[in-house]
mmCIF file of C-alpha atoms in Angstrom:
data_model
loop_
_atom_site.group_PDB
_atom_site.id
_atom_site.type_symbol
_atom_site.label_atom_id
_atom_site.label_comp_id
_atom_site.label_asym_id
_atom_site.label_seq_id
_atom_site.Cartn_x
_atom_site.Cartn_y
_atom_site.Cartn_z
ATOM 1 C CA MET A 707 -32.990 -15.450 -25.075
ATOM 2 C CA SER A 708 -35.960 -13.739 -23.543
ATOM 3 C CA GLU A 709 -35.666 -10.659 -21.365
ATOM 4 C CA ALA A 710 -37.050 -12.723 -18.496
ATOM 5 C CA THR A 711 -34.238 -15.270 -18.810
ATOM 6 C CA VAL A 712 -31.560 -12.570 -18.868
ATOM 7 C CA SER A 713 -33.202 -10.887 -15.902
ATOM 8 C CA ARG A 714 -33.153 -14.125 -13.901
ATOM 9 C CA VAL A 715 -29.451 -14.558 -14.600
ATOM 10 C CA LEU A 716 -28.588 -10.977 -13.634
ATOM 11 C CA ASN A 717 -30.570 -11.215 -10.426
ATOM 12 C CA GLY A 718 -29.161 -14.612 -9.450
ATOM 13 C CA LYS A 719 -32.532 -16.375 -9.573
ATOM 14 C CA PRO A 720 -32.764 -20.187 -9.613
ATOM 15 C CA GLY A 721 -34.097 -22.286 -12.500
ATOM 16 C CA ILE A 722 -31.405 -21.329 -15.029
ATOM 17 C CA SER A 723 -29.047 -23.923 -16.501
ATOM 18 C CA ASP A 724 -25.291 -23.485 -16.199
ATOM 19 C CA ALA A 725 -24.986 -23.216 -19.990
ATOM 20 C CA THR A 726 -27.545 -20.419 -20.170
ATOM 21 C CA ARG A 727 -26.024 -18.559 -17.239
ATOM 22 C CA THR A 728 -22.548 -18.778 -18.827
ATOM 23 C CA ALA A 729 -23.884 -17.579 -22.192
ATOM 24 C CA VAL A 730 -25.519 -14.499 -20.663
ATOM 25 C CA LEU A 731 -22.473 -13.553 -18.605
ATOM 26 C CA THR A 732 -20.170 -14.052 -21.589
ATOM 27 C CA ALA A 733 -22.380 -11.793 -23.694
ATOM 28 C CA LEU A 734 -22.129 -9.113 -21.001
ATOM 29 C CA ASP A 735 -18.337 -9.299 -21.069
ATOM 30 C CA VAL A 736 -18.092 -9.283 -24.874
ATOM 31 C CA LEU A 737 -20.448 -6.319 -25.233
ATOM 32 C CA GLY A 738 -18.615 -4.339 -22.543
ATOM 33 C CA TYR A 739 -21.383 -4.200 -19.948
ATOM 34 C CA GLU A 740 -20.490 -4.277 -16.270
ATOM 35 C CA ARG A 741 -21.682 -7.325 -14.421
ATOM 36 C CA PRO A 742 -23.872 -6.853 -11.345
ATOM 37 C CA THR A 743 -21.729 -6.718 -8.217
ATOM 38 C CA LYS A 744 -22.725 -10.140 -6.949
ATOM 39 C CA LEU A 745 -21.766 -11.775 -10.248
ATOM 40 C CA ARG A 746 -18.355 -10.184 -10.708
ATOM 41 C CA GLY A 747 -16.494 -12.947 -8.952
ATOM 42 C CA GLU A 748 -17.952 -15.767 -11.061
ATOM 43 C CA ARG A 749 -15.613 -15.285 -14.010
ATOM 44 C CA ALA A 750 -12.317 -15.084 -12.125
ATOM 45 C CA ARG A 751 -12.205 -15.171 -8.346
ATOM 46 C CA LEU A 752 -9.658 -12.394 -8.143
ATOM 47 C CA VAL A 753 -8.977 -10.191 -5.103
ATOM 48 C CA GLY A 754 -6.856 -7.068 -5.314
ATOM 49 C CA LEU A 755 -4.223 -6.516 -2.617
ATOM 50 C CA VAL A 756 -3.128 -2.879 -2.735
ATOM 51 C CA LEU A 757 0.106 -1.943 -0.928
ATOM 52 C CA PRO A 758 2.027 1.346 -0.761
ATOM 53 C CA GLU A 759 5.479 -0.226 -1.223
ATOM 54 C CA LEU A 760 7.540 -3.382 -0.861
ATOM 55 C CA GLN A 761 10.753 -1.861 0.528
ATOM 56 C CA ASN A 762 9.374 -1.840 4.063
ATOM 57 C CA PRO A 763 9.487 -5.553 5.052
ATOM 58 C CA ILE A 764 6.166 -5.374 6.908
ATOM 59 C CA PHE A 765 4.208 -5.080 3.652
ATOM 60 C CA PRO A 766 5.602 -8.203 1.919
ATOM 61 C CA ALA A 767 5.035 -10.080 5.182
ATOM 62 C CA PHE A 768 1.410 -8.969 5.276
ATOM 63 C CA ALA A 769 0.980 -9.815 1.574
ATOM 64 C CA GLU A 770 2.234 -13.348 2.246
ATOM 65 C CA VAL A 771 -0.350 -13.878 5.003
ATOM 66 C CA VAL A 772 -3.229 -12.494 2.931
ATOM 67 C CA ALA A 773 -2.240 -14.343 -0.250
ATOM 68 C CA GLY A 774 -2.073 -17.645 1.581
ATOM 69 C CA ALA A 775 -5.436 -17.140 3.272
ATOM 70 C CA LEU A 776 -7.103 -16.122 -0.005
ATOM 71 C CA SER A 777 -5.681 -19.110 -1.874
ATOM 72 C CA LYS A 778 -7.067 -21.508 0.738
ATOM 73 C CA ARG A 779 -10.505 -20.032 0.085
ATOM 74 C CA GLY A 780 -10.257 -20.390 -3.683
ATOM 75 C CA PHE A 781 -9.347 -16.791 -4.533
ATOM 76 C CA THR A 782 -6.378 -15.524 -6.521
ATOM 77 C CA PRO A 783 -4.622 -12.438 -5.097
ATOM 78 C CA VAL A 784 -3.580 -9.651 -7.476
ATOM 79 C CA LEU A 785 -0.706 -7.647 -5.967
ATOM 80 C CA CYS A 786 -0.775 -3.914 -6.691
ATOM 81 C CA THR A 787 2.084 -1.757 -5.402
ATOM 82 C CA ARG A 788 2.082 2.007 -5.815
ATOM 83 C CA THR A 789 5.115 3.332 -7.646
ATOM 84 C CA ALA A 790 6.913 6.653 -7.857
ATOM 85 C CA ASP A 791 6.523 6.834 -11.625
ATOM 86 C CA GLY A 792 2.799 7.341 -11.765
ATOM 87 C CA VAL A 793 0.897 4.128 -10.980
ATOM 88 C CA SER A 794 -1.355 5.471 -8.252
ATOM 89 C CA GLU A 795 -3.775 3.747 -5.932
ATOM 90 C CA ALA A 796 -6.682 5.151 -7.949
ATOM 91 C CA ASP A 797 -5.119 3.765 -11.155
ATOM 92 C CA TYR A 798 -4.917 0.323 -9.619
ATOM 93 C CA VAL A 799 -8.534 0.502 -8.505
ATOM 94 C CA GLU A 800 -9.575 1.207 -12.114
ATOM 95 C CA MET A 801 -7.501 -1.730 -13.345
ATOM 96 C CA LEU A 802 -9.012 -4.039 -10.745
ATOM 97 C CA LEU A 803 -12.537 -2.948 -11.620
ATOM 98 C CA ASP A 804 -11.795 -3.689 -15.268
ATOM 99 C CA GLN A 805 -10.803 -7.204 -14.215
ATOM 100 C CA HIS A 806 -14.112 -7.649 -12.354
ATOM 101 C CA VAL A 807 -12.376 -8.532 -9.100
ATOM 102 C CA SER A 808 -14.439 -9.962 -6.296
ATOM 103 C CA GLY A 809 -13.059 -7.459 -3.792
ATOM 104 C CA ILE A 810 -10.040 -5.455 -2.651
ATOM 105 C CA ILE A 811 -7.916 -5.450 0.512
ATOM 106 C CA PHE A 812 -6.008 -2.220 1.134
ATOM 107 C CA CYS A 813 -2.985 -2.132 3.422
ATOM 108 C CA GLY A 814 -1.250 1.178 4.106
ATOM 109 C CA GLY A 815 -3.266 3.147 1.559
ATOM 110 C CA LEU A 816 -4.318 6.745 1.097
ATOM 111 C CA TYR A 817 -7.174 6.174 3.552
ATOM 112 C CA HIS A 818 -4.528 6.822 6.236
ATOM 113 C CA GLN A 819 -4.110 10.433 5.095
ATOM 114 C CA ALA A 820 -6.822 13.039 5.627
ATOM 115 C CA ALA A 821 -5.423 15.351 2.935
ATOM 116 C CA ALA A 822 -5.127 12.654 0.241
ATOM 117 C CA GLU A 823 -7.513 11.892 -2.629
ATOM 118 C CA HIS A 824 -10.325 9.526 -1.577
ATOM 119 C CA ASP A 825 -12.675 9.537 -4.565
ATOM 120 C CA HIS A 826 -11.745 5.989 -5.558
ATOM 121 C CA TYR A 827 -12.839 4.709 -2.139
ATOM 122 C CA HIS A 828 -16.178 6.474 -2.448
ATOM 123 C CA ARG A 829 -16.642 4.962 -5.898
ATOM 124 C CA LEU A 830 -16.006 1.459 -4.572
ATOM 125 C CA HIS A 831 -18.472 2.026 -1.753
ATOM 126 C CA GLU A 832 -21.149 3.338 -4.136
ATOM 127 C CA ARG A 833 -20.724 0.299 -6.380
ATOM 128 C CA GLY A 834 -20.958 -2.061 -3.434
ATOM 129 C CA LEU A 835 -17.642 -3.783 -4.161
ATOM 130 C CA PRO A 836 -16.387 -5.650 -1.075
ATOM 131 C CA ALA A 837 -13.302 -4.040 0.465
ATOM 132 C CA VAL A 838 -11.369 -4.085 3.730
ATOM 133 C CA LEU A 839 -8.981 -1.444 5.100
ATOM 134 C CA VAL A 840 -6.022 -2.481 7.233
ATOM 135 C CA ASN A 841 -4.966 -0.117 10.044
ATOM 136 C CA ALA A 842 -6.331 3.253 11.065
ATOM 137 C CA ALA A 843 -8.358 5.096 8.442
ATOM 138 C CA ILE A 844 -10.028 8.450 8.232
ATOM 139 C CA ASP A 845 -13.671 8.419 9.251
ATOM 140 C CA ASP A 846 -16.762 7.874 7.103
ATOM 141 C CA LEU A 847 -15.357 5.689 4.317
ATOM 142 C CA GLY A 848 -17.841 2.964 5.224
ATOM 143 C CA PHE A 849 -15.584 -0.100 4.891
ATOM 144 C CA PRO A 850 -14.723 -2.752 7.492
ATOM 145 C CA ARG A 851 -11.399 -2.024 9.207
ATOM 146 C CA VAL A 852 -8.793 -4.277 10.782
ATOM 147 C CA SER A 853 -6.316 -2.285 12.872
ATOM 148 C CA VAL A 854 -3.539 -2.596 15.392
ATOM 149 C CA ASP A 855 -4.067 -0.616 18.596
ATOM 150 C CA ASP A 856 -1.612 2.246 17.946
ATOM 151 C CA GLY A 857 -2.288 3.869 21.301
ATOM 152 C CA HIS A 858 -1.493 0.721 23.234
ATOM 153 C CA ALA A 859 1.696 0.299 21.183
ATOM 154 C CA VAL A 860 2.937 3.698 22.368
ATOM 155 C CA ASP A 861 1.888 2.947 25.938
ATOM 156 C CA GLN A 862 3.981 -0.241 25.905
ATOM 157 C CA ALA A 863 7.025 1.515 24.431
ATOM 158 C CA PHE A 864 6.724 4.527 26.756
ATOM 159 C CA ASN A 865 6.363 2.402 29.903
ATOM 160 C CA HIS A 866 9.309 0.261 28.834
ATOM 161 C CA LEU A 867 11.591 3.280 28.394
ATOM 162 C CA SER A 868 10.371 4.832 31.643
ATOM 163 C CA SER A 869 11.110 1.607 33.526
ATOM 164 C CA LEU A 870 14.685 1.820 32.254
ATOM 165 C CA GLY A 871 15.095 5.268 33.821
ATOM 166 C CA HIS A 872 14.622 7.458 30.746
ATOM 167 C CA LYS A 873 13.198 10.858 31.672
ATOM 168 C CA ARG A 874 13.345 12.576 28.278
ATOM 169 C CA ILE A 875 11.403 10.469 25.794
ATOM 170 C CA GLY A 876 10.718 11.575 22.224
ATOM 171 C CA LEU A 877 8.451 10.367 19.436
ATOM 172 C CA ILE A 878 9.042 10.088 15.674
ATOM 173 C CA LEU A 879 5.874 9.941 13.566
ATOM 174 C CA GLY A 880 4.699 10.141 9.984
ATOM 175 C CA PRO A 881 3.012 13.148 8.287
ATOM 176 C CA ALA A 882 0.575 15.383 10.170
ATOM 177 C CA ASP A 883 -2.501 13.951 8.399
ATOM 178 C CA HIS A 884 -1.485 10.301 8.947
ATOM 179 C CA ALA A 885 -4.226 8.630 11.025
ATOM 180 C CA PRO A 886 -2.118 5.887 12.706
ATOM 181 C CA SER A 887 0.536 8.466 13.648
ATOM 182 C CA ASN A 888 -2.111 10.712 15.178
ATOM 183 C CA ARG A 889 -3.369 7.869 17.320
ATOM 184 C CA LYS A 890 0.153 7.285 18.532
ATOM 185 C CA LEU A 891 0.522 11.002 19.239
ATOM 186 C CA ALA A 892 -2.640 11.058 21.358
ATOM 187 C CA ALA A 893 -1.304 8.217 23.500
ATOM 188 C CA PHE A 894 2.090 9.924 23.826
ATOM 189 C CA LYS A 895 0.484 13.168 24.973
ATOM 190 C CA ALA A 896 -1.581 11.295 27.546
ATOM 191 C CA ALA A 897 1.565 9.620 28.910
ATOM 192 C CA ALA A 898 3.512 12.900 28.891
ATOM 193 C CA ALA A 899 0.774 14.576 30.925
ATOM 194 C CA PHE A 900 1.726 12.375 33.890
ATOM 195 C CA SER A 901 5.447 13.162 33.587
ATOM 196 C CA ASP A 902 7.374 16.181 34.772
ATOM 197 C CA THR A 903 10.195 15.631 32.291
ATOM 198 C CA VAL A 904 8.536 14.444 29.055
ATOM 199 C CA SER A 905 7.490 17.270 26.754
ATOM 200 C CA GLU A 906 4.764 17.113 24.132
ATOM 201 C CA ASP A 907 7.124 19.180 21.985
ATOM 202 C CA ASP A 908 9.577 16.273 21.694
ATOM 203 C CA VAL A 909 7.736 14.985 18.628
ATOM 204 C CA GLU A 910 9.127 14.882 15.098
ATOM 205 C CA ARG A 911 7.055 14.494 11.923
ATOM 206 C CA VAL A 912 9.036 12.860 9.121
ATOM 207 C CA ILE A 913 8.523 10.591 6.121
ATOM 208 C CA PHE A 914 8.492 6.834 6.604
ATOM 209 C CA SER A 915 12.072 6.118 5.632
ATOM 210 C CA MET A 916 15.467 5.540 7.207
ATOM 211 C CA GLU A 917 16.478 9.054 6.198
ATOM 212 C CA GLY A 918 13.389 10.496 7.849
ATOM 213 C CA GLY A 919 14.079 8.620 11.063
ATOM 214 C CA ARG A 920 17.664 9.792 11.059
ATOM 215 C CA ALA A 921 16.673 13.448 10.620
ATOM 216 C CA GLY A 922 14.026 13.323 13.341
ATOM 217 C CA ALA A 923 16.274 11.503 15.807
ATOM 218 C CA THR A 924 19.128 13.931 15.222
ATOM 219 C CA ARG A 925 16.933 16.822 16.344
ATOM 220 C CA LEU A 926 15.571 14.921 19.347
ATOM 221 C CA ILE A 927 18.988 13.808 20.587
ATOM 222 C CA LYS A 928 20.348 17.347 20.313
ATOM 223 C CA HIS A 929 17.435 18.450 22.497
ATOM 224 C CA GLY A 930 18.473 16.002 25.209
ATOM 225 C CA VAL A 931 16.132 13.084 24.485
ATOM 226 C CA THR A 932 17.547 9.698 25.543
ATOM 227 C CA GLY A 933 14.627 7.415 24.661
ATOM 228 C CA ILE A 934 13.051 7.456 21.180
ATOM 229 C CA ILE A 935 9.815 5.781 20.072
ATOM 230 C CA CYS A 936 9.427 5.426 16.299
ATOM 231 C CA ALA A 937 6.308 4.813 14.188
ATOM 232 C CA SER A 938 8.094 2.189 12.073
ATOM 233 C CA ASP A 939 11.096 -0.108 12.242
ATOM 234 C CA VAL A 940 12.642 1.623 9.242
ATOM 235 C CA GLN A 941 12.515 4.971 11.046
ATOM 236 C CA ALA A 942 14.048 3.301 14.105
ATOM 237 C CA LEU A 943 17.007 2.058 12.069
ATOM 238 C CA GLY A 944 17.520 5.636 10.913
ATOM 239 C CA ALA A 945 17.377 6.799 14.540
ATOM 240 C CA ILE A 946 20.124 4.352 15.517
ATOM 241 C CA ARG A 947 22.244 5.669 12.663
ATOM 242 C CA ALA A 948 21.640 9.258 13.864
ATOM 243 C CA ALA A 949 22.734 8.406 17.413
ATOM 244 C CA ARG A 950 25.990 6.963 16.160
ATOM 245 C CA ARG A 951 26.673 9.950 13.934
ATOM 246 C CA LEU A 952 26.330 12.129 17.042
ATOM 247 C CA GLY A 953 28.811 10.004 18.965
ATOM 248 C CA ARG A 954 26.186 8.189 21.041
ATOM 249 C CA GLU A 955 26.042 4.488 21.790
ATOM 250 C CA VAL A 956 22.825 2.491 21.470
ATOM 251 C CA PRO A 957 21.572 1.551 24.006
ATOM 252 C CA ASP A 958 24.115 2.961 26.521
ATOM 253 C CA ASP A 959 23.355 6.601 25.653
ATOM 254 C CA VAL A 960 20.182 6.443 23.560
ATOM 255 C CA SER A 961 17.482 3.768 23.542
ATOM 256 C CA VAL A 962 15.356 3.244 20.427
ATOM 257 C CA VAL A 963 12.023 1.448 20.026
ATOM 258 C CA GLY A 964 10.554 0.625 16.612
ATOM 259 C CA PHE A 965 7.116 -0.438 15.461
ATOM 260 C CA ASP A 966 6.075 -3.435 13.284
ATOM 261 C CA ASP A 967 8.699 -6.114 14.133
ATOM 262 C CA SER A 968 9.359 -6.592 10.445
ATOM 263 C CA LEU A 969 11.734 -9.170 9.013
ATOM 264 C CA PHE A 970 15.351 -9.256 10.237
ATOM 265 C CA MET A 971 14.864 -6.751 13.077
ATOM 266 C CA ASN A 972 16.417 -9.369 15.363
ATOM 267 C CA CYS A 973 19.506 -9.336 13.106
ATOM 268 C CA THR A 974 20.297 -5.613 13.215
ATOM 269 C CA ASP A 975 23.130 -4.103 15.270
ATOM 270 C CA PRO A 976 21.939 -3.938 17.955
ATOM 271 C CA PRO A 977 18.826 -6.107 17.562
ATOM 272 C CA LEU A 978 15.842 -3.775 17.552
ATOM 273 C CA THR A 979 13.401 -3.483 20.417
ATOM 274 C CA THR A 980 10.058 -2.979 18.719
ATOM 275 C CA VAL A 981 6.289 -3.284 19.094
ATOM 276 C CA ARG A 982 5.055 -6.205 17.007
ATOM 277 C CA GLN A 983 1.990 -5.936 14.804
ATOM 278 C CA PRO A 984 0.026 -9.217 14.887
ATOM 279 C CA ILE A 985 -0.019 -9.450 11.090
ATOM 280 C CA GLN A 986 -0.985 -13.129 11.038
ATOM 281 C CA ALA A 987 -4.187 -12.525 12.984
ATOM 282 C CA MET A 988 -4.911 -9.233 11.218
ATOM 283 C CA GLY A 989 -4.377 -10.704 7.755
ATOM 284 C CA GLN A 990 -6.626 -13.659 8.489
ATOM 285 C CA ALA A 991 -9.322 -11.338 9.840
ATOM 286 C CA ALA A 992 -9.127 -9.087 6.769
ATOM 287 C CA VAL A 993 -9.587 -12.066 4.441
ATOM 288 C CA THR A 994 -12.483 -13.425 6.499
ATOM 289 C CA LEU A 995 -14.265 -10.056 6.369
ATOM 290 C CA LEU A 996 -13.745 -9.787 2.618
ATOM 291 C CA VAL A 997 -14.852 -13.339 1.799
ATOM 292 C CA SER A 998 -17.959 -12.863 3.936
ATOM 293 C CA GLN A 999 -18.867 -9.766 1.932
ATOM 294 C CA VAL A 1000 -18.294 -11.579 -1.363
ATOM 295 C CA ALA A 1001 -20.685 -14.293 -0.159
ATOM 296 C CA GLY A 1002 -23.322 -11.637 0.466
ATOM 297 C CA THR A 1003 -23.053 -11.559 4.247
ATOM 298 C CA LEU A 1004 -23.330 -8.210 5.971
ATOM 299 C CA VAL A 1005 -20.266 -7.465 8.084
ATOM 300 C CA PRO A 1006 -19.854 -4.712 10.685
ATOM 301 C CA THR A 1007 -17.977 -1.592 9.641
ATOM 302 C CA GLU A 1008 -16.837 -0.969 13.211
ATOM 303 C CA GLU A 1009 -13.082 -1.181 13.580
ATOM 304 C CA MET A 1010 -11.539 -4.428 14.847
ATOM 305 C CA LEU A 1011 -8.588 -3.559 17.108
ATOM 306 C CA PHE A 1012 -5.743 -6.034 17.608
ATOM 307 C CA GLU A 1013 -3.333 -5.790 20.527
ATOM 308 C CA PRO A 1014 0.375 -5.361 19.703
ATOM 309 C CA GLU A 1015 3.232 -6.967 21.634
ATOM 310 C CA LEU A 1016 6.413 -5.334 22.909
ATOM 311 C CA VAL A 1017 9.479 -7.331 21.847
ATOM 312 C CA VAL A 1018 12.519 -6.323 23.938
ATOM 313 C CA ARG A 1019 15.919 -6.683 22.287
ATOM 314 C CA GLY A 1020 19.259 -4.911 22.406
ATOM 315 C CA SER A 1021 18.395 -1.365 21.243
ATOM 316 C CA THR A 1022 16.993 -0.374 24.650
ATOM 317 C CA GLY A 1023 18.771 -0.350 27.983
ATOM 318 C CA ALA A 1024 19.033 1.376 31.338
ATOM 319 C CA LEU A 1025 19.810 5.087 31.170
ATOM 320 C CA GLN A 1026 23.510 5.859 31.582
ATOM 321 C CA GLU A 1027 25.095 9.189 32.481
ATOM 322 C CA ALA A 1028 24.078 11.693 29.809
ATOM 323 C CA LYS A 1029 26.607 13.144 27.404
ATOM 324 C CA ALA A 1030 26.678 16.744 26.339
ATOM 325 C CA PRO A 1031 24.883 17.358 23.025
ATOM 326 C CA SER A 1032 27.128 17.213 19.976
ATOM 327 C CA ALA A 1033 27.261 20.041 17.486
ATOM 328 C CA ALA A 1034 27.559 17.554 14.617
#
């Protein structure tokens, strides 16, 4: 074929037969050349969905929403879950690029952490591969973002506990460089500034696990906190366990609020009061933004904020007479 014909195929120009276009693209693949960005999705309409884990029920729930929305639009989702034995987010990005995916949706990735490695995001941005980030990210990555309003989530939880008579309210967050946690912290500090009894020091930084929630809650309860707001449902379950180990009843002595409203939180003992992420709406929005980019449409990189919803269940209640701190 002539150079002009190949050039027309690579630049997406009209006047080329399907057979010729297929022959040129196949030759690119066989010879190991990278397709132009706008042609990568023609071979296999694949979209990477990169998650940090599957143990937290919120991530499988989000994956289900995104996978369904992608399938309805003719795309095949490729699930990539980071593992403890060495398959990193950057490794998955390389694998997805090798598969010439049409785009990538990240949920709960390293873009949350300021101190983490971000080179793979910069590479994607430089190559122009469509991508969407779900929930708060560090600044200047240049991708569209779909986020829950973390500050409003804390406001709802704080006001709920205050209305129940809790004067000492504490907060359990993720690591210090975790962007969603820092947004929650800013809202907590603003609420504490209007209270004579809530201290900005009643904040614990732990890992996102039941064990982390238990450790953070143990310290808060020993300091006299009776209402605890957690950055995840899993942490909240750990906080309930900590209260019981210290001889406290939930919610009679300690009230606990989670975040996410992940699967089965209405089946725990007691059922967990939590702030629900609108994952259906957020997942649909993330897919719409990605598909628009794949189609060549410019989309805004400004963050889309979705309002959470407080779901009141049995883990919160009116403040009872305080018990003396346990030495356990």
